[in-house]
PDB file of C-alpha atoms in Angstrom:
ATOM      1  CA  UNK A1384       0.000   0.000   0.000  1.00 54.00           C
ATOM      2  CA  UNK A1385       2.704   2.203   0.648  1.00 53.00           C
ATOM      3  CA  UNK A1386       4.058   2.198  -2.830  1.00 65.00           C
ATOM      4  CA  UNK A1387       0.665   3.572  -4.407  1.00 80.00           C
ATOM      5  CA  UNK A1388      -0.286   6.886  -4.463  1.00 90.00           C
ATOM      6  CA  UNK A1389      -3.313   7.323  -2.154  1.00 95.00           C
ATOM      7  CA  UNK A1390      -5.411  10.379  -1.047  1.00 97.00           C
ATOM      8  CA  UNK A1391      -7.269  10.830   2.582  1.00 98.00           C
ATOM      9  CA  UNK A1392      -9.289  13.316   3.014  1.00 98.00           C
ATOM     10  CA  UNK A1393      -9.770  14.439   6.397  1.00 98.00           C
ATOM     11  CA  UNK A1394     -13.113  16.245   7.591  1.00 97.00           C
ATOM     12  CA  UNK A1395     -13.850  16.506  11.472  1.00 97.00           C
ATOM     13  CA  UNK A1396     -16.120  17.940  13.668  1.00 98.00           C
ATOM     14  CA  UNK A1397     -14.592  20.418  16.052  1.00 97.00           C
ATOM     15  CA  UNK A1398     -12.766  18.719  19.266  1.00 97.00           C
ATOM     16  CA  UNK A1399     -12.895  15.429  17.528  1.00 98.00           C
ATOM     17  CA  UNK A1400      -9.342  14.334  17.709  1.00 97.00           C
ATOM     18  CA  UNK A1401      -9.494  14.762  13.240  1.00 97.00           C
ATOM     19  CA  UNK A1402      -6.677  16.633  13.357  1.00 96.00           C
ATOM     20  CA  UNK A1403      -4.834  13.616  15.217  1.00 97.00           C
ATOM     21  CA  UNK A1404      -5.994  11.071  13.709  1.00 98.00           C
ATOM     22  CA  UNK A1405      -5.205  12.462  10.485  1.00 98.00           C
ATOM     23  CA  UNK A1406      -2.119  12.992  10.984  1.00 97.00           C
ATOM     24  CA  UNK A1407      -1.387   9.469  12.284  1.00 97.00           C
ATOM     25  CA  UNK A1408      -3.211   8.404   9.157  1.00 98.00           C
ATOM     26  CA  UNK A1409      -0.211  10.389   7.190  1.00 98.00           C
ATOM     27  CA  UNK A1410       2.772   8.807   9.117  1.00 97.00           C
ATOM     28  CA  UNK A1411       0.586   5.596   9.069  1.00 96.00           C
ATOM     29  CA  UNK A1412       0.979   5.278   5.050  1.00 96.00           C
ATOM     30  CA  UNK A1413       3.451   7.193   3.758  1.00 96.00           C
ATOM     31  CA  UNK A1414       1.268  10.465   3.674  1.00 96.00           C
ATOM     32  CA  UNK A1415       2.010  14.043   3.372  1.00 96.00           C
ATOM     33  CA  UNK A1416      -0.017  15.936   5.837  1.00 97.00           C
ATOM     34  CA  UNK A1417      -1.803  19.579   5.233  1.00 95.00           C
ATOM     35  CA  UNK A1418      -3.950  21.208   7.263  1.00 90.00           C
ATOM     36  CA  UNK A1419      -2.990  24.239   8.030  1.00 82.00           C
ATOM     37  CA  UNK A1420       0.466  23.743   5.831  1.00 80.00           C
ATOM     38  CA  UNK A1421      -2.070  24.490   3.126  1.00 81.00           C
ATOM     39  CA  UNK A1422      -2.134  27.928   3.870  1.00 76.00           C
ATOM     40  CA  UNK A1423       1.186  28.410   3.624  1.00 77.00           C
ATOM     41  CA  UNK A1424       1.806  26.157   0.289  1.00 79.00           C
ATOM     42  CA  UNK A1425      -0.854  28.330  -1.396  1.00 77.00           C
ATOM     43  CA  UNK A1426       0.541  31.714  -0.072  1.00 75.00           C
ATOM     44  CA  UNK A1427       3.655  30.558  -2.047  1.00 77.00           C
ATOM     45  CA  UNK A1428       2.680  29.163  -5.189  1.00 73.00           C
ATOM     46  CA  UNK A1429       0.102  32.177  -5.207  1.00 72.00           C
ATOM     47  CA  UNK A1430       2.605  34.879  -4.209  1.00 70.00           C
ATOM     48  CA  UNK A1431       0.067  36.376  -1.518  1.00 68.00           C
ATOM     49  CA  UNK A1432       0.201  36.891   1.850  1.00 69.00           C
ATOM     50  CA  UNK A1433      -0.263  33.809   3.674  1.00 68.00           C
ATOM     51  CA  UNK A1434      -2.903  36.067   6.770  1.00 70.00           C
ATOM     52  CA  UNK A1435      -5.196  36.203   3.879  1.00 63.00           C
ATOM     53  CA  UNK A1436      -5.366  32.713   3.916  1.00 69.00           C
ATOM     54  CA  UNK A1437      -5.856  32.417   7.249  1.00 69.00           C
ATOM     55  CA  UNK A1438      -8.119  34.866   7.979  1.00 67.00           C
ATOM     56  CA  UNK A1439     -10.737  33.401   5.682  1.00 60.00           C
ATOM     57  CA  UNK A1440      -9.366  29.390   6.176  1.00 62.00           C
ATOM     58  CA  UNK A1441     -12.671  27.466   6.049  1.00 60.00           C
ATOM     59  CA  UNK A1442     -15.307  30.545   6.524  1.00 62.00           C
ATOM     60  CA  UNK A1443     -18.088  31.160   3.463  1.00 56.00           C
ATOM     61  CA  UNK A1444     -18.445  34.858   4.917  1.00 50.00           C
ATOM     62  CA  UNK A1445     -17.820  36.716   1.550  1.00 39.00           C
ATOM     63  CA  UNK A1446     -16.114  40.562   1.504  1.00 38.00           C
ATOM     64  CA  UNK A1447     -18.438  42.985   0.826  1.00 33.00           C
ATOM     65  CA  UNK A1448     -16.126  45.142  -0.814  1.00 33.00           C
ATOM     66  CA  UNK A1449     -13.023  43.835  -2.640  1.00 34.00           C
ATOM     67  CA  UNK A1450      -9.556  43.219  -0.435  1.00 40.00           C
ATOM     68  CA  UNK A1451      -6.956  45.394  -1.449  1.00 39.00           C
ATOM     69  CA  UNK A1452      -3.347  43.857  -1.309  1.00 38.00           C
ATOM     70  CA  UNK A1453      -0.608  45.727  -0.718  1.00 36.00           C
ATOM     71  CA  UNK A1454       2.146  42.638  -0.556  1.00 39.00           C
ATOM     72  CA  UNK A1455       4.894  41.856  -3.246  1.00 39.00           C
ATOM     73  CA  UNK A1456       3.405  39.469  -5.768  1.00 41.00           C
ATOM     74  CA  UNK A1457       5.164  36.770  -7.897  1.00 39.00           C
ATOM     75  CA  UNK A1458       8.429  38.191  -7.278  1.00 42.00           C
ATOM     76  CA  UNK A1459       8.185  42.075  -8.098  1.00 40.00           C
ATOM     77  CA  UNK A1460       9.160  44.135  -5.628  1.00 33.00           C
ATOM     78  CA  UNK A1461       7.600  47.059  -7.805  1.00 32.00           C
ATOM     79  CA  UNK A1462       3.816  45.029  -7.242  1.00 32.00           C
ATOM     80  CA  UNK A1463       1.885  47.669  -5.028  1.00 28.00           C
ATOM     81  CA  UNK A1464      -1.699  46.378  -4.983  1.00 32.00           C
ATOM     82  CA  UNK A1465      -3.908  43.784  -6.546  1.00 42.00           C
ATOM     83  CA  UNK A1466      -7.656  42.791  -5.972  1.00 45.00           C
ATOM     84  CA  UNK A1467      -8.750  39.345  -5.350  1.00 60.00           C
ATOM     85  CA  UNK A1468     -12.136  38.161  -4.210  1.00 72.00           C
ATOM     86  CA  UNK A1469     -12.539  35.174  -1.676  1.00 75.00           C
ATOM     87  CA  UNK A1470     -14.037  32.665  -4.751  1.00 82.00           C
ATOM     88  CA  UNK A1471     -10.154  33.853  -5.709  1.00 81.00           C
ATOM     89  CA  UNK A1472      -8.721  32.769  -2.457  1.00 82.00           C
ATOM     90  CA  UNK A1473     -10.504  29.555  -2.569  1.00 87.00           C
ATOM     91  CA  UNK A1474      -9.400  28.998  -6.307  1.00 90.00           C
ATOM     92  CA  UNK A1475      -5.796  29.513  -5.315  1.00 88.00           C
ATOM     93  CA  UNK A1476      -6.399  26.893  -2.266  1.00 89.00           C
ATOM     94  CA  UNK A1477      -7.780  24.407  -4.752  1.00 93.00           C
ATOM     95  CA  UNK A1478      -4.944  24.613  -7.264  1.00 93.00           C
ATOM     96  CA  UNK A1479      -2.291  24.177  -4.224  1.00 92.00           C
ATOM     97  CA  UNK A1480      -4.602  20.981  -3.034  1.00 95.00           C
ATOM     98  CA  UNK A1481      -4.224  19.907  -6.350  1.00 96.00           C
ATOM     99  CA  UNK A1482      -0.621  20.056  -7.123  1.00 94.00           C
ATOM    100  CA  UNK A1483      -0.024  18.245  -3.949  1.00 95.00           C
ATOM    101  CA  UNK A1484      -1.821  15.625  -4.547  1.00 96.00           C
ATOM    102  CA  UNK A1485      -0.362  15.480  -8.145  1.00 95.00           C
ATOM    103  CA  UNK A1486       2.962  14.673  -6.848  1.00 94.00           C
ATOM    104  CA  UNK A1487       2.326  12.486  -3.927  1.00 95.00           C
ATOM    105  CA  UNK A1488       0.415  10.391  -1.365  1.00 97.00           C
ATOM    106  CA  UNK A1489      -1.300  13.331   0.987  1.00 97.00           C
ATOM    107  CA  UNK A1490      -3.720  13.291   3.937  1.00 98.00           C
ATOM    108  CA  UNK A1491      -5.727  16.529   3.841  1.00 97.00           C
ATOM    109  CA  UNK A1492      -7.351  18.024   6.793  1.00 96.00           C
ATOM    110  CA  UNK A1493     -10.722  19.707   5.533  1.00 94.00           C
ATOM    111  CA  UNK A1494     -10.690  22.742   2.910  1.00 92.00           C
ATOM    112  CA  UNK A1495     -13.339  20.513   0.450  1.00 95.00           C
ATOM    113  CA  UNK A1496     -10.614  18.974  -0.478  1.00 97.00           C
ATOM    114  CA  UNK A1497     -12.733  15.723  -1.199  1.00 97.00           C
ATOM    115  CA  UNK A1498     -14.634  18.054  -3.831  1.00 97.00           C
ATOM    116  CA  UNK A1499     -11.557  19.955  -5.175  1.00 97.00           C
ATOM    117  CA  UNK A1500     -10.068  15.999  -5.666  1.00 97.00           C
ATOM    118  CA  UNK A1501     -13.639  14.459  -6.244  1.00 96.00           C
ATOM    119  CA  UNK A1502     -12.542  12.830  -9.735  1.00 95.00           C
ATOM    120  CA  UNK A1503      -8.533  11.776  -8.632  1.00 95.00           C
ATOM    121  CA  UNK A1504      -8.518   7.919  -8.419  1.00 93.00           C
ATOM    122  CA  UNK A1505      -7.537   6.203  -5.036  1.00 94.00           C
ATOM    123  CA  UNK A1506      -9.394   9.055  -2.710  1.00 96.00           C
ATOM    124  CA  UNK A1507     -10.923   8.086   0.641  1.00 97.00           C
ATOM    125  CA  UNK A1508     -13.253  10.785   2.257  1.00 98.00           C
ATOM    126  CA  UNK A1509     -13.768  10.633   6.106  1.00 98.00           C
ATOM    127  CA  UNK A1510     -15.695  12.485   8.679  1.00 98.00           C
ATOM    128  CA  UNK A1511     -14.595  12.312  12.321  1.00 98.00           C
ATOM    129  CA  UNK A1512     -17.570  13.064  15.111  1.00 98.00           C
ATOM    130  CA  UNK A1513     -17.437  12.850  18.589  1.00 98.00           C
ATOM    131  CA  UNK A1514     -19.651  12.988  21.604  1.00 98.00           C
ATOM    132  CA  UNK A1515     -20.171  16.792  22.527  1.00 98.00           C
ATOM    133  CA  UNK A1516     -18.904  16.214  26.257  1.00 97.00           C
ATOM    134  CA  UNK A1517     -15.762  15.028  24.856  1.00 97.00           C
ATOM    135  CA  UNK A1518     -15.616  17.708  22.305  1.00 98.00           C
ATOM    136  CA  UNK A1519     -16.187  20.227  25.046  1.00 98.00           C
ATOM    137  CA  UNK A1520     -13.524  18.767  27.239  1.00 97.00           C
ATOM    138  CA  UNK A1521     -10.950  18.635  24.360  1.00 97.00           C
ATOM    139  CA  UNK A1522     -11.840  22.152  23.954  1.00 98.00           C
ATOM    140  CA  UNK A1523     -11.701  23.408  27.601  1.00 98.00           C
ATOM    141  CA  UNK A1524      -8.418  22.012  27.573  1.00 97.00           C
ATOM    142  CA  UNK A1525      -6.717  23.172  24.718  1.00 95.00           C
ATOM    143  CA  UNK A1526      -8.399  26.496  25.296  1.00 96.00           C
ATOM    144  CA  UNK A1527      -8.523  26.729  28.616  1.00 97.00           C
ATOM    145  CA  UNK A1528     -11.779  28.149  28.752  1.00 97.00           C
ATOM    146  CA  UNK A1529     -14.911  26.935  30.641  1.00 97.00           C
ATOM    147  CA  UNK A1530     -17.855  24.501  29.107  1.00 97.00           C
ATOM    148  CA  UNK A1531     -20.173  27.475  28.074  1.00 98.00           C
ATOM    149  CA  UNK A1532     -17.456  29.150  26.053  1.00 98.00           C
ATOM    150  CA  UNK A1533     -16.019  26.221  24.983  1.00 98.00           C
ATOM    151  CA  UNK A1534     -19.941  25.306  23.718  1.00 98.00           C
ATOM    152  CA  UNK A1535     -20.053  28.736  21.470  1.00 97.00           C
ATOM    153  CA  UNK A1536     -16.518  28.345  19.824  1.00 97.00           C
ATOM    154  CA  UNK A1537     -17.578  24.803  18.798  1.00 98.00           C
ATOM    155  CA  UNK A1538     -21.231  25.999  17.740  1.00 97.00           C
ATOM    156  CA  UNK A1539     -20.049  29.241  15.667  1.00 96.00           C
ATOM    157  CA  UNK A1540     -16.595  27.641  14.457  1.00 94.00           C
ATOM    158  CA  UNK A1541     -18.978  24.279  12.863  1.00 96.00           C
ATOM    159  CA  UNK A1542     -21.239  26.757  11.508  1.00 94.00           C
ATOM    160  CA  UNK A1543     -18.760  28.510   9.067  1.00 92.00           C
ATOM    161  CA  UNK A1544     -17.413  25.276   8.325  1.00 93.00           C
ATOM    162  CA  UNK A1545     -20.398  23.916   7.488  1.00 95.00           C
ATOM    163  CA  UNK A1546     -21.364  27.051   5.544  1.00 93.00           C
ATOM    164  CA  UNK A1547     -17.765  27.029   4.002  1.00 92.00           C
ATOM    165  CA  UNK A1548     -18.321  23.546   2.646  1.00 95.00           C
ATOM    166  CA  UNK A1549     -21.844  23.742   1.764  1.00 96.00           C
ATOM    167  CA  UNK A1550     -21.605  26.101  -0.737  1.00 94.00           C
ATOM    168  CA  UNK A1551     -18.475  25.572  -2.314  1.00 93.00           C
ATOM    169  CA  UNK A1552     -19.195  21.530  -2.918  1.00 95.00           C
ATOM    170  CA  UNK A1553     -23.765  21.911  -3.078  1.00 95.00           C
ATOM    171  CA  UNK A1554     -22.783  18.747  -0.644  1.00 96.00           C
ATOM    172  CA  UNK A1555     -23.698  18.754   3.064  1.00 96.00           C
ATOM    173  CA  UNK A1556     -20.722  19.602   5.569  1.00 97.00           C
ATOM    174  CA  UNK A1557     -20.926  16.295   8.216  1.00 96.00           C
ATOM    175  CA  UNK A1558     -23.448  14.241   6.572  1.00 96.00           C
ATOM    176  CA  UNK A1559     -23.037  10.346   5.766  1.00 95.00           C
ATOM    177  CA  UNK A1560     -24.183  10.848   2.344  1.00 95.00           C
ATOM    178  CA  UNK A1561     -20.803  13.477   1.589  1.00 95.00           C
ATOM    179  CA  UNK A1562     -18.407  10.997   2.712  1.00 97.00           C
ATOM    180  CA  UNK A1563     -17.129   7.242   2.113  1.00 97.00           C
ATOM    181  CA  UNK A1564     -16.808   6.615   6.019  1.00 97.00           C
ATOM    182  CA  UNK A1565     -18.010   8.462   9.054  1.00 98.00           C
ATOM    183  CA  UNK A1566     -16.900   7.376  12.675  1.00 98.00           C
ATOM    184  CA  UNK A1567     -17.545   8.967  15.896  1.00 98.00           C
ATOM    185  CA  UNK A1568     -14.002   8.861  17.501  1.00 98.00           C
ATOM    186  CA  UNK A1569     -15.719   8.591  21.337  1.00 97.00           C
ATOM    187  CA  UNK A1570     -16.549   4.887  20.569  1.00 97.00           C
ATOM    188  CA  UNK A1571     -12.842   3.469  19.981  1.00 97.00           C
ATOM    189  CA  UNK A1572     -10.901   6.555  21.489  1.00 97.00           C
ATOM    190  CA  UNK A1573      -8.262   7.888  18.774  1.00 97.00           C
ATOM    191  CA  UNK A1574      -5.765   5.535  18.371  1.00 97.00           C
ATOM    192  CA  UNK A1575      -9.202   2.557  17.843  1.00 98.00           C
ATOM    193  CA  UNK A1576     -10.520   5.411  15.459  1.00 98.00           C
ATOM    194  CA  UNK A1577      -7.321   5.655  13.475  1.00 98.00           C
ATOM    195  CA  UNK A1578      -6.303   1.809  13.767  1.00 98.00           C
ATOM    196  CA  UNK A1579     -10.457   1.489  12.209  1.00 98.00           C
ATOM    197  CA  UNK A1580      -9.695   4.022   9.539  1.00 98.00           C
ATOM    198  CA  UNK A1581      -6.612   2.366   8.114  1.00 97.00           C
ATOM    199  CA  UNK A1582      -8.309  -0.963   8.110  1.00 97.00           C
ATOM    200  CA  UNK A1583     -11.139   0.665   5.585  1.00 97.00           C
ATOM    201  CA  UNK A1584      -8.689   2.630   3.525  1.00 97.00           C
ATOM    202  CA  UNK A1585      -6.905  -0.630   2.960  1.00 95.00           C
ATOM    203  CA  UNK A1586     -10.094  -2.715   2.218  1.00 95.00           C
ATOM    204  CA  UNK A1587     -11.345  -0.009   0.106  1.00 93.00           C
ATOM    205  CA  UNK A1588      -8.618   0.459  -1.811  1.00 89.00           C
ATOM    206  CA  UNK A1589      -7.763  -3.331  -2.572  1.00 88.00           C
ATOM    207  CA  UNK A1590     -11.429  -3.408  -3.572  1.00 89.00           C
ATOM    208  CA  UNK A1591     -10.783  -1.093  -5.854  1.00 83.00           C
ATOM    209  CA  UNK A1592      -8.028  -2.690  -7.637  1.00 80.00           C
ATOM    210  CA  UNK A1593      -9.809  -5.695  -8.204  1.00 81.00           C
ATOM    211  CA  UNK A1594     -12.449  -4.140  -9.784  1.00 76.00           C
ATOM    212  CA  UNK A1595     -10.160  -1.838 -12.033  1.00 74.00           C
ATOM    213  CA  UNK A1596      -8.480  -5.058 -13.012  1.00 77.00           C
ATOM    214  CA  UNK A1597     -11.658  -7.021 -13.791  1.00 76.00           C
ATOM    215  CA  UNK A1598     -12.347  -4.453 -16.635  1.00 67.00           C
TER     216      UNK A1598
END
């Protein structure tokens, strides 16, 4: 398995251990990982600012107005300004998911990247869930914040995911019928998640072999 190119992609409810488990899945076969090492592969091949990137990572809330850039672009330092919507931004991210996963095995940790790679062959797409108590305590801790707060930054953050992915893809952000596998990581813990994962991409991929070589 390790010798074929494969693609995972990676979408998780908030405090779901995704992120983990994802990148486990990467070190597991061979993967690179991106999640947030999107951002910065875009900002490069794009010549932008990588904090434009960022600031709109995974949110559907469109500019009302256009944003101005005032960074050096593609290498001239006599580049002032230049005008880019966020359809533009999210272009740009596509093209970088793309690339990558032109030139190697890659895990990728939401960004519709099982849309932007929906016709590559050997693609898995997974959604990670967990119980909310155990989202809220992952939160708490890595936030350090009490349940109630904890409660609104999962609520609002899902919601511009959701939104995000909704309307980029016309799929459904966390629904069975968007993805080849869903698994609520509270069941198995992350490590029983991860172990269940690999199994699947395995299976499913040998699966598919024998039915590409059968035609």
């Amino acid at each position: 398995m390790k010798d074929k190119k494969i693609i995972i992609n990676v979408g998780r409810q908030i405090g779901s251990g995704g992120r983990l488990i994802a990148e486990r899945l990467a070190a597991h076969f061979g993967c690179r990982f991106y999640d947030r090492e999107l951002l910065n592969l875009a900002a490069k091949e794009s010549g932008f600012c990588e904090e434009f990137f960022e600031k709109n990572d995974e949110q559907k809330g469109f500019f009302s107005s256009i944003l101005h850039i005032a960074t050096p672009h593609l290498g001239d330092s006599n580049f002032y300004s230049d005008s880019i919507s966020q359809e533009s931004l999210f272009k740009i991210q596509s093209d970088a998911i793309r690339k990558a996963a032109s030139s190697s095995s890659c895990v990728f940790v939401g960004r519709c990247a099982d849309y932007v790679l929906r016709d590559y062959p050997n693609v898995v797409n997974v959604f990670i869930t967990a119980d909310m108590d155990k989202r809220l305590q992952q939160v708490c801790a890595r936030k350090g914040c009490d349940r109630a707060t904890a409660r609104k930054l999962i609520v609002s953050g899902e919601k511009e995911r959701a939104q995000y992915y909704n309307y980029y893809t016309g799929k459904r952000w966390g629904h069975s019928d968007s993805y080849h596998l869903c698994v609520n990581s509270s069941v198995l813990g992350l490590e029983g998640t991860e172990r269940l994962i690999e199994q699947y991409v395995t299976d499913a991929l040998h699966l598919a072999d024998e039915k590409s070589n059968k035609e």
